mmCIF file of C-alpha atoms and ligand atoms in Angstrom:
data_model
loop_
_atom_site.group_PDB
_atom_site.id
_atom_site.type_symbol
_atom_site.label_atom_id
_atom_site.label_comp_id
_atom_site.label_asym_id
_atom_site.label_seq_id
_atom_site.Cartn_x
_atom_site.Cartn_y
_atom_site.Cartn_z
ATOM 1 C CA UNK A 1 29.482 6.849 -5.335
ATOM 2 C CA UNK A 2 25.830 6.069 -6.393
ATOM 3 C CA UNK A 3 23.164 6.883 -4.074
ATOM 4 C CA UNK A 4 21.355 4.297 -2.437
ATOM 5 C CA UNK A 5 17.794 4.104 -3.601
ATOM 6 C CA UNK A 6 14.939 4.737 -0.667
ATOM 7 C CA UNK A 7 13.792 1.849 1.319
ATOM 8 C CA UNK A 8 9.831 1.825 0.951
ATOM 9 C CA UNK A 9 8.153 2.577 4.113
ATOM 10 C CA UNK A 10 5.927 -0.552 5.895
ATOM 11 C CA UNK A 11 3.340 2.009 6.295
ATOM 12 C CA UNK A 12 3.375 2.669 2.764
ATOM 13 C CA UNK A 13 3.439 -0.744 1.513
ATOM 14 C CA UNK A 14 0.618 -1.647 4.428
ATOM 15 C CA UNK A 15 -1.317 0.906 2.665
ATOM 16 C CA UNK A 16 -0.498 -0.271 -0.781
ATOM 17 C CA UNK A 17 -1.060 -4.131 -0.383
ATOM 18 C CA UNK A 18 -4.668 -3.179 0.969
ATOM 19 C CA UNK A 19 -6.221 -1.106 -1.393
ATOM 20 C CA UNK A 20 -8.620 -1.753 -3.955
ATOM 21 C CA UNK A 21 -8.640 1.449 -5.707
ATOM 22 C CA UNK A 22 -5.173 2.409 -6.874
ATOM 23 C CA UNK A 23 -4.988 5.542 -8.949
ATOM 24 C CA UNK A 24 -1.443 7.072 -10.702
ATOM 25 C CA UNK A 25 -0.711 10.345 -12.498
ATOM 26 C CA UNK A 26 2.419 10.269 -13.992
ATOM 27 C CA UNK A 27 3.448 13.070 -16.169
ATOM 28 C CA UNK A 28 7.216 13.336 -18.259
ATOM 29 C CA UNK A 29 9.284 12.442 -15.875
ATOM 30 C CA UNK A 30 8.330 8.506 -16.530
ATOM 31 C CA UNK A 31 9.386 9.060 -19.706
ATOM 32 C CA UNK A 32 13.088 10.347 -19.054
ATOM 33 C CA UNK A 33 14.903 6.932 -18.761
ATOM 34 C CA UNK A 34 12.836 6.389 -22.456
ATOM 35 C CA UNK A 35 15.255 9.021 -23.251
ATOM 36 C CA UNK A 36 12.299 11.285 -23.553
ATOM 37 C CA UNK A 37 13.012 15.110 -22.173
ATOM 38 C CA UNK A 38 10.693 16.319 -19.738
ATOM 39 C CA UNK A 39 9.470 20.095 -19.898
ATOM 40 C CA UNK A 40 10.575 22.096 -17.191
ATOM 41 C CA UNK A 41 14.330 20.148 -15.700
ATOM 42 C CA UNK A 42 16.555 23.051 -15.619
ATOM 43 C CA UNK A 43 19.051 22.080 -18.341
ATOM 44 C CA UNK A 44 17.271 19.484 -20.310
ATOM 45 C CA UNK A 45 14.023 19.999 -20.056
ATOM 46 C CA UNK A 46 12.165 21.398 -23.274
ATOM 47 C CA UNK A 47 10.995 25.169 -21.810
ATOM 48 C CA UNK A 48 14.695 25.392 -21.542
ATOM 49 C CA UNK A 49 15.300 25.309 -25.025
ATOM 50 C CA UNK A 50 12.009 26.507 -26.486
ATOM 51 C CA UNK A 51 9.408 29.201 -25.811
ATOM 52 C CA UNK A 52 6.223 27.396 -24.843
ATOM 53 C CA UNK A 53 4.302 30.102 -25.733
ATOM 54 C CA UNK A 54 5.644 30.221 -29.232
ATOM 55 C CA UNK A 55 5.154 26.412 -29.767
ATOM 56 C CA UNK A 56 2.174 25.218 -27.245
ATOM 57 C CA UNK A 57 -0.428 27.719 -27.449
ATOM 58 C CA UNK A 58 -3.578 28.139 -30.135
ATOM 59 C CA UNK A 59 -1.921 31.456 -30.877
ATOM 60 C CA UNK A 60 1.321 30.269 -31.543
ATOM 61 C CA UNK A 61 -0.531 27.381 -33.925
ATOM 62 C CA UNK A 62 -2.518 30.891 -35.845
ATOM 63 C CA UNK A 63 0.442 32.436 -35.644
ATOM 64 C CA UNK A 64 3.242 30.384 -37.606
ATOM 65 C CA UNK A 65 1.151 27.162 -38.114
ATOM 66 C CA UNK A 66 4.078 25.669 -39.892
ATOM 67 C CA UNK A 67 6.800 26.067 -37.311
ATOM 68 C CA UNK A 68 4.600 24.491 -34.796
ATOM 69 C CA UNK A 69 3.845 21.530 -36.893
ATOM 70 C CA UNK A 70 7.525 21.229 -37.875
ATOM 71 C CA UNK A 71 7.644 21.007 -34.473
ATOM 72 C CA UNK A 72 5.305 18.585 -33.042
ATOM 73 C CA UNK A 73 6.138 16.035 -36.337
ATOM 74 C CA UNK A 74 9.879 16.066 -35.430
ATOM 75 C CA UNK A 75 8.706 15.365 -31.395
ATOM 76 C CA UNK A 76 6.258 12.782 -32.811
ATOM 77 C CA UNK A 77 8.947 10.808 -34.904
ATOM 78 C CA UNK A 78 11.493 10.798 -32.030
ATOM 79 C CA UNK A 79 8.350 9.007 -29.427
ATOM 80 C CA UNK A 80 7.722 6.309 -31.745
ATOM 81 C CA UNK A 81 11.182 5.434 -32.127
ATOM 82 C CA UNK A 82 11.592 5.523 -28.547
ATOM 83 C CA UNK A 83 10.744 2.158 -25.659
ATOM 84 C CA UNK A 84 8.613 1.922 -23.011
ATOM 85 C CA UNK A 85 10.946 1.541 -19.786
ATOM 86 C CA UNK A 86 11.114 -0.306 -16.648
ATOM 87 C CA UNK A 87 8.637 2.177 -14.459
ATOM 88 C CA UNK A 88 6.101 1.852 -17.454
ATOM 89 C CA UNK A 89 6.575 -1.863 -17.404
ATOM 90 C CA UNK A 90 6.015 -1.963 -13.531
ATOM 91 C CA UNK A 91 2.596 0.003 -13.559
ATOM 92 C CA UNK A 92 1.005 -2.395 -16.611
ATOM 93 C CA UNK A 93 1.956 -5.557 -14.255
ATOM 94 C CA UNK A 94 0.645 -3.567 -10.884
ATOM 95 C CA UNK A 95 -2.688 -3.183 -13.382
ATOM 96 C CA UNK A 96 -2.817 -6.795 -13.794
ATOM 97 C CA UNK A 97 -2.172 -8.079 -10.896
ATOM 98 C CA UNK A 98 -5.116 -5.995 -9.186
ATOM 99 C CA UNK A 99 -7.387 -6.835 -11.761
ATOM 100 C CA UNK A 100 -7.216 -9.798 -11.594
ATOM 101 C CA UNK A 101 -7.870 -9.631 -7.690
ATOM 102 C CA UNK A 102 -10.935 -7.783 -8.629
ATOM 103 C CA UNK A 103 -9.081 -4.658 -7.550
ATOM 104 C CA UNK A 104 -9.585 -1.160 -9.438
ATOM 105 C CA UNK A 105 -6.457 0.456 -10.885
ATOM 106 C CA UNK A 106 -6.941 4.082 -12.791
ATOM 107 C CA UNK A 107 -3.768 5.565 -14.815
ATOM 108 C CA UNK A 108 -4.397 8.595 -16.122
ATOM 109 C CA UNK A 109 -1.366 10.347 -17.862
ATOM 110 C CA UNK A 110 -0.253 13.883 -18.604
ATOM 111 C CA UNK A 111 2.300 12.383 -20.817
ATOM 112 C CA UNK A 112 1.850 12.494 -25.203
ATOM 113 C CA UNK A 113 4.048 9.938 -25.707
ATOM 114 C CA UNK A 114 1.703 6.951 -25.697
ATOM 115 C CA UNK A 115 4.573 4.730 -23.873
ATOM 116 C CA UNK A 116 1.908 3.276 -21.075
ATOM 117 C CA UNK A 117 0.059 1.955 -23.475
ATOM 118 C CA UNK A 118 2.847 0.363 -25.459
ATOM 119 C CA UNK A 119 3.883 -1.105 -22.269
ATOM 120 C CA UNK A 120 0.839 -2.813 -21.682
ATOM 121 C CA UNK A 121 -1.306 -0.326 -19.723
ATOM 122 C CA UNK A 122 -5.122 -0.535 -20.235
ATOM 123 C CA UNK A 123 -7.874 2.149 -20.324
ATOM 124 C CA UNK A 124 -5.298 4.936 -20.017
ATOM 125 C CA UNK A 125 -7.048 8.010 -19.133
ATOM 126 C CA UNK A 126 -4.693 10.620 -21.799
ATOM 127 C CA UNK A 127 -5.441 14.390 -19.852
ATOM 128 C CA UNK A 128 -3.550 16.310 -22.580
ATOM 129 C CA UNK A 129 -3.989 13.895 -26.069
ATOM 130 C CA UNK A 130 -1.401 12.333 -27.392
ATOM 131 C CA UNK A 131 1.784 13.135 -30.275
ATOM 132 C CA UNK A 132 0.185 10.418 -32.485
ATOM 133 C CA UNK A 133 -3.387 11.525 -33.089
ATOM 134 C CA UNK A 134 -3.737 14.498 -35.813
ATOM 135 C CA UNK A 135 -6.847 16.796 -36.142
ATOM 136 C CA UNK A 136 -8.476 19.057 -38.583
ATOM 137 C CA UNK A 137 -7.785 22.458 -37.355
ATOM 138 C CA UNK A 138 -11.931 23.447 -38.876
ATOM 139 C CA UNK A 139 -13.287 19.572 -39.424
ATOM 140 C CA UNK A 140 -12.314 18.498 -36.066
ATOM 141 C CA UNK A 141 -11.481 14.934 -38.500
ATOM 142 C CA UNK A 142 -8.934 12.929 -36.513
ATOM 143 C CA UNK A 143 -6.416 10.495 -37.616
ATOM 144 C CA UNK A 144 -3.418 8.184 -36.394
ATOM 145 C CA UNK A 145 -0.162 8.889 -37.557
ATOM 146 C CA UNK A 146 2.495 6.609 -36.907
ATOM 147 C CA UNK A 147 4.345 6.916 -40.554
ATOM 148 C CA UNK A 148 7.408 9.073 -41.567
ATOM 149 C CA UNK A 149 7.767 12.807 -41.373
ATOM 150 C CA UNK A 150 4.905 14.464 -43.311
ATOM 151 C CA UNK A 151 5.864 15.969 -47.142
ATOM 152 C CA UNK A 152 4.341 19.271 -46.079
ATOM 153 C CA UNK A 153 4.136 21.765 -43.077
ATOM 154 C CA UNK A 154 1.005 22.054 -41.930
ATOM 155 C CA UNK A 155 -0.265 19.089 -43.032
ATOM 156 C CA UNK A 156 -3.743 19.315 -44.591
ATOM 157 C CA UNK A 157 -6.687 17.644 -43.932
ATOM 158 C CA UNK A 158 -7.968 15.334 -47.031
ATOM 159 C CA UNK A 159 -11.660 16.236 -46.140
ATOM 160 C CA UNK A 160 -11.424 19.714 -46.514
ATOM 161 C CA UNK A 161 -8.095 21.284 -46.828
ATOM 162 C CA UNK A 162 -7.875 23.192 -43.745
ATOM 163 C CA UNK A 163 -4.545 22.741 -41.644
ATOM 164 C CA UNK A 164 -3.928 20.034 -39.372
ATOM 165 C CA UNK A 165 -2.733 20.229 -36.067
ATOM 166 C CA UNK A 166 -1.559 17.748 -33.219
ATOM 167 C CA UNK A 167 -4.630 16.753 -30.614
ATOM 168 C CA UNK A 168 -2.605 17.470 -27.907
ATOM 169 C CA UNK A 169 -4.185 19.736 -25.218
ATOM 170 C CA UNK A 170 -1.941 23.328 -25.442
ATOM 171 C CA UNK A 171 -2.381 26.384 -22.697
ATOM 172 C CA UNK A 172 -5.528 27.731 -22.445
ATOM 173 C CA UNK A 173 -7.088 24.825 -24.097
ATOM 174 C CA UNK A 174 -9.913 22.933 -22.353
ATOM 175 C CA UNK A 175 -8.561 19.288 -21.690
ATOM 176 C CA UNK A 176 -10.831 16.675 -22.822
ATOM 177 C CA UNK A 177 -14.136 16.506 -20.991
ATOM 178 C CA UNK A 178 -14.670 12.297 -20.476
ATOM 179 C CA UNK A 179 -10.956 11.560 -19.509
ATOM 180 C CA UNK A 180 -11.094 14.383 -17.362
ATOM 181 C CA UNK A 181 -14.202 13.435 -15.683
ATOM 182 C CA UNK A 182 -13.152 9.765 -15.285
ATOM 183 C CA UNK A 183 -9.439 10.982 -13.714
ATOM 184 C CA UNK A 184 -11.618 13.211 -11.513
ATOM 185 C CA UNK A 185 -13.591 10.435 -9.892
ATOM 186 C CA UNK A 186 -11.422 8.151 -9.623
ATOM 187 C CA UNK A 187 -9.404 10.123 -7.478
ATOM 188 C CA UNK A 188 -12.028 10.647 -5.264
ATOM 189 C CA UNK A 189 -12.688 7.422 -4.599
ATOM 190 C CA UNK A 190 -8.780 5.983 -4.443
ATOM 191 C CA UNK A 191 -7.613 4.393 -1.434
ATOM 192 C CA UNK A 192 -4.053 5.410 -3.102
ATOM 193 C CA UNK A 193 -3.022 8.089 -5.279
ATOM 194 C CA UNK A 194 0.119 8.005 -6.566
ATOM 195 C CA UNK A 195 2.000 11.204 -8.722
ATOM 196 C CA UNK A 196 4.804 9.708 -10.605
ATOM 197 C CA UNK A 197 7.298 12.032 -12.900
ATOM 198 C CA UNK A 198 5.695 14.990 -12.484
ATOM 199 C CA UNK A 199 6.453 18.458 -11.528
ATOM 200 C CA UNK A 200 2.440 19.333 -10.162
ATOM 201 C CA UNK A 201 2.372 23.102 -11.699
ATOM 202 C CA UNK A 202 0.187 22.528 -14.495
ATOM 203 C CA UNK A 203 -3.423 22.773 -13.823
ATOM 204 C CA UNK A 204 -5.930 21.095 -13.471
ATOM 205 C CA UNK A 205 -4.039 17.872 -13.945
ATOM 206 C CA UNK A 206 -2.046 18.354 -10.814
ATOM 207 C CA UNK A 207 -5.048 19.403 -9.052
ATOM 208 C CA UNK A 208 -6.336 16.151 -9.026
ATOM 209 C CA UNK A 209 -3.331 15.309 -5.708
ATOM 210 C CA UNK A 210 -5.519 17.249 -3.709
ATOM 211 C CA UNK A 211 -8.521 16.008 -4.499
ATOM 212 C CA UNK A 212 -7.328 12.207 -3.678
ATOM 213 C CA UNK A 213 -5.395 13.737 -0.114
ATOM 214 C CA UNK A 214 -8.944 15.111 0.766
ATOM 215 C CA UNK A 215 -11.088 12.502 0.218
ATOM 216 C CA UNK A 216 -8.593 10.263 2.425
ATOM 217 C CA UNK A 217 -6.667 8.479 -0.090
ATOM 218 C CA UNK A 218 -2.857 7.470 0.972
ATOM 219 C CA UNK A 219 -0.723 10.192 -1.251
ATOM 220 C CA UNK A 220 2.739 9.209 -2.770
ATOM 221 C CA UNK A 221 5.150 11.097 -4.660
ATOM 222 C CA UNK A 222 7.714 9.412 -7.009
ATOM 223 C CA UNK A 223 10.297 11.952 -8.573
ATOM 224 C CA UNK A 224 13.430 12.438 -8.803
ATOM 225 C CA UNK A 225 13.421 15.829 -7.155
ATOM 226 C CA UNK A 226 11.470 17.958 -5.034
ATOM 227 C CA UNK A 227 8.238 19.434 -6.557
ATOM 228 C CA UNK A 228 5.459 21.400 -5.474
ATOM 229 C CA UNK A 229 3.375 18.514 -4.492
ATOM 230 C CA UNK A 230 6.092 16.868 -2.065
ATOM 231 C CA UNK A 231 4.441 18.974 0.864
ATOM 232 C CA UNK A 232 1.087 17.642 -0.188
ATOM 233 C CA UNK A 233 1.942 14.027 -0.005
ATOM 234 C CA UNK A 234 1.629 11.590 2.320
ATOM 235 C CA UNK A 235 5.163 9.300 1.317
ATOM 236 C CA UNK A 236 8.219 10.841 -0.795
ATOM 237 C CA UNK A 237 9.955 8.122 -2.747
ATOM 238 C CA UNK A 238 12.702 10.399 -4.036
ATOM 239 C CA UNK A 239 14.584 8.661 -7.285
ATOM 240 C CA UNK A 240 14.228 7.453 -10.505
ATOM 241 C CA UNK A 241 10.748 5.626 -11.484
ATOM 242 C CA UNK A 242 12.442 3.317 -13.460
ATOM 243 C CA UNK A 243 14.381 2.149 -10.159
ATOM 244 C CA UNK A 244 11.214 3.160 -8.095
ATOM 245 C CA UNK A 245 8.365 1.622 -9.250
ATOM 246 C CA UNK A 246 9.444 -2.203 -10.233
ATOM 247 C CA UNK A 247 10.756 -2.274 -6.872
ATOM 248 C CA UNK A 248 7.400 -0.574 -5.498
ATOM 249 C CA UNK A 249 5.383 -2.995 -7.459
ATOM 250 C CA UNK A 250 7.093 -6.147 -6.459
ATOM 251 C CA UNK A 251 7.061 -5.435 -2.834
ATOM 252 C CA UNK A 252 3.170 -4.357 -3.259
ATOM 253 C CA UNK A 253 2.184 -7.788 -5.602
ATOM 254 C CA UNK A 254 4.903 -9.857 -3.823
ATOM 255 C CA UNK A 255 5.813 -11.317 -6.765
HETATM 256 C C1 BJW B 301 11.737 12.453 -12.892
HETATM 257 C C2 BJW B 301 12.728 11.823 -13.650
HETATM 258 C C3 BJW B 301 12.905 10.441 -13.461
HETATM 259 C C4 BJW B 301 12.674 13.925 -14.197
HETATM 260 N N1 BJW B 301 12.146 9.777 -12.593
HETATM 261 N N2 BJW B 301 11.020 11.786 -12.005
HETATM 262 C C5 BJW B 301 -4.856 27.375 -12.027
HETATM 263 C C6 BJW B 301 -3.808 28.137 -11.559
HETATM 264 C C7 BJW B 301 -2.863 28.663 -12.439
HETATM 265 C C8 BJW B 301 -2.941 28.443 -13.807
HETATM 266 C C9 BJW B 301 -3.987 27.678 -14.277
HETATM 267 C C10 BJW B 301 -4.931 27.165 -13.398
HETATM 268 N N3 BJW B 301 -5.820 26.444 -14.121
HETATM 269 C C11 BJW B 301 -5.450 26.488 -15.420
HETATM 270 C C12 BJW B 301 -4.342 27.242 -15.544
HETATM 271 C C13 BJW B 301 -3.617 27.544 -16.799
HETATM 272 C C14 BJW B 301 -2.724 26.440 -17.289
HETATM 273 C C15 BJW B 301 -1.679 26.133 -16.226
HETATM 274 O O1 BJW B 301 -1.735 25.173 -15.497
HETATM 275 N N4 BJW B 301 -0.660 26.969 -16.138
HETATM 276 C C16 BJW B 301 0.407 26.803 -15.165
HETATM 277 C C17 BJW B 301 1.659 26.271 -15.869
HETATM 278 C C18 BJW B 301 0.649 28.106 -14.490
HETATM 279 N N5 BJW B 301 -3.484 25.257 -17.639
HETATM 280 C C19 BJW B 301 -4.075 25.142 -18.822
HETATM 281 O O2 BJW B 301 -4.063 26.044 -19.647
HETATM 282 C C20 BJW B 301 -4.808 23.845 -19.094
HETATM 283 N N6 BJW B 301 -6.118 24.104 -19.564
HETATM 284 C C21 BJW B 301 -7.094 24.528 -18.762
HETATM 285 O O3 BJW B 301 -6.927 24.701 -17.577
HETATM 286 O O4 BJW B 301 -8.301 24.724 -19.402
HETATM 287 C C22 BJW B 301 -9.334 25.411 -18.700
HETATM 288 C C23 BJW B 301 -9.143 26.867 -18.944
HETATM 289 C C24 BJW B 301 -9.197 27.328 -20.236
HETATM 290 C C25 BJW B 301 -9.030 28.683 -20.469
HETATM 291 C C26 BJW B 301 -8.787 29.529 -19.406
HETATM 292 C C27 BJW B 301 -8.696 29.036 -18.102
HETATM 293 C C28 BJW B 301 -8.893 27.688 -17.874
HETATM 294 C C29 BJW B 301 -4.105 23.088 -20.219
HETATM 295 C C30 BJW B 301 -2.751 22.627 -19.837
HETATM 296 C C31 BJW B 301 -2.090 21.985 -21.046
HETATM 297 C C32 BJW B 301 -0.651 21.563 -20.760
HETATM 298 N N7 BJW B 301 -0.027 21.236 -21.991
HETATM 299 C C33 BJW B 301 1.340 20.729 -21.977
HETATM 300 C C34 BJW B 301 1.832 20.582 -23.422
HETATM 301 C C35 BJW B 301 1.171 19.354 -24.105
HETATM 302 C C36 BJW B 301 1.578 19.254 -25.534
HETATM 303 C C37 BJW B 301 3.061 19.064 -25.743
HETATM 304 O O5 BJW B 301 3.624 18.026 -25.323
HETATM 305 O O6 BJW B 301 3.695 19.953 -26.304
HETATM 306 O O7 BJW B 301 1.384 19.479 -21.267
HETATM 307 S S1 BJW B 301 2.475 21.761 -21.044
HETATM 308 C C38 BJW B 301 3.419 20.433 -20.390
HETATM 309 O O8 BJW B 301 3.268 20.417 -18.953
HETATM 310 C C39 BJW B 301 2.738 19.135 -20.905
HETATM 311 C C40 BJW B 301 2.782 18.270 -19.675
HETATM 312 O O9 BJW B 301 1.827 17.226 -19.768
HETATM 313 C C41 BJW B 301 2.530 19.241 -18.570
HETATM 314 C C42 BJW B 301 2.972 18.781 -17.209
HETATM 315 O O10 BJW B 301 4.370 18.626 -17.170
HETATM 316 P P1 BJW B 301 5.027 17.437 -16.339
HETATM 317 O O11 BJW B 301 4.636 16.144 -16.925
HETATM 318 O O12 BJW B 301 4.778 17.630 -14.907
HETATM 319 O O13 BJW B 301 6.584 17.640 -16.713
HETATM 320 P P2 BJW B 301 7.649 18.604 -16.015
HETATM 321 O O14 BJW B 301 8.783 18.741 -16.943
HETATM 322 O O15 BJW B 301 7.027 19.830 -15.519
HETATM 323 O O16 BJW B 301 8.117 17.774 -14.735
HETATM 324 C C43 BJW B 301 8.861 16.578 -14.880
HETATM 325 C C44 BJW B 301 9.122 16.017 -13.475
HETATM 326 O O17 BJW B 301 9.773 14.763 -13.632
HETATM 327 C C45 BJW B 301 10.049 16.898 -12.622
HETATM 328 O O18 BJW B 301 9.444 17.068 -11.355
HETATM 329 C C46 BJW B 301 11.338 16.061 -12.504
HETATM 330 O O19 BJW B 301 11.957 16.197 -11.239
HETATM 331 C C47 BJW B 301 10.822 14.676 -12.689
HETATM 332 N N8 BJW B 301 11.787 13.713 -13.226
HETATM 333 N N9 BJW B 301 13.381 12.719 -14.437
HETATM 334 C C48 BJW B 301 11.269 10.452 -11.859
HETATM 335 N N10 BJW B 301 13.885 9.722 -14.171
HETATM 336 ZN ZN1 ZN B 302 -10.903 19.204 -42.282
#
């Protein structure tokens, strides 16, 4: 038989209905119901089926440039084929709804997928780039690409030959400086702090739970399993966040 999904704690939704300053990291497991593996679930996740050290890592990229973008190109063709789902939907109307009450709402994403913004998200703070934008490997020249597989592996850069690589944000890479900075303050000055989908071990992305828990922010993880931030949190909302948060968002917005 199914399991019954969580009832939502008053406390939580007490909490939720008041604040101005709403703030949520998700990371891959918003994706999943997208039909989008995450990274690190036991049997489906991607580390279980590829090295990340041989794929996701500047000297995997120097190494065997070409596998890596063979890689990234065939992950990049399978997101844009891929839908936003009902959790992404729910956080683009809980963004509305609060701006428009003159509320502040902050979603900053581990994710590469792009899927909050197709959803209707606004302002998305990206912490680790996105499978979509390309970059000169020397240049630093950066492009969209949202057309078919590329005709050659790496693909080169038409200013000045050099390889191109994805502008995601790989291990041992500095994440970028301005969405970092913005993700930072905002979850210092949340009133709730949400962590949606994610498994909190990467670093410094995961970080930021702490940050929001000790500057008094209400803490709340959604997931669909126990992670290393449950301990941290204020409120566990254990399930899927495609079940999760329309029902969160419709008992915090009332509509
Ligand atoms: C569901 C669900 C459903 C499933 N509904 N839930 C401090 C301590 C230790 C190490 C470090 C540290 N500071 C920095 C480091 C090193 C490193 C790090 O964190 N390592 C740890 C892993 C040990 N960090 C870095 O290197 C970062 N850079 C940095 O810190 O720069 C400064 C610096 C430079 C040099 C030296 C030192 C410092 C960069 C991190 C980059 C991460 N990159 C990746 C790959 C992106 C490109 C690509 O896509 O290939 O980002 S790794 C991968 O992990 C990806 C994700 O964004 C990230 C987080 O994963 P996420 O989203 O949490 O996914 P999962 O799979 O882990 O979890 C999914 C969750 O969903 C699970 O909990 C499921 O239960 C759940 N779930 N279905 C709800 N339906
Ligand atoms: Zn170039």
């Amino acid at each position: 038989m199914a399991e019954a999904a969580p009832t939502i704690p008053e406390s939580l939704l007490t909490a939720a209905r008041a604040a101005h300053g709403v703030v949520v990291l998700t990371g891959a497991g918003v994706s999943a119901e997208s039909g989008i593996p995450t990274f690190r679930d036991a049997l489906t996740g991607l580390w279980a089926k590829y090295d990340p050290m041989q794929l996701a890592t500047p000297q995997a990229f120097a190494a065997d440039p070409r596998l890596v973008t063979r890689w990234y190109d065939q992950r990049r063709l399978a997101v844009l084929a891929c839908q936003p789902n009902a959790g992404h939907r729910a956080l683009a109307r809980w963004q509305d709804r609060l701006e428009y009450r003159g509320g502040r709402f902050t979603l900053i994403t581990q994710n590469v997928d792009r899927l909050h913004q197709r959803a209707g998200s606004r302002d998305v703070a990206e912490l680790h780039g996105a499978l979509t934008r390309w970059r000169c490997s020397e240049c630093g020249q950066v492009g969209e690409e949202t057309g078919p597989a590329f005709a050659q592996h790496p693909p080169r850069c038409a200013a000045c030959g050099a390889a191109r690589r994805p502008d995601v944000v790989w291990f041992g890479e500095q994440l970028p400086v301005a969405a970092f900075e913005r993700a930072r303050r905002a979850a210092e000055s949340a009133a709730l702090f949400l962590a949606v989908g994610t498994s909190g071990t990467v670093e410094p992305a995961a970080g930021l739970v702490r940050v929001a828990a000790a500057a008094g922010a209400t803490t709340v993880e959604v997931n669909a399993a126990a992670t290393a931030l449950s301990d941290v949190v204020d409120h566990v909302l254990r399930g899927p966040a495609a079940v999760l948060l329309p029902r969160l968002v419709d008992c915090v917005t009332g509509c």
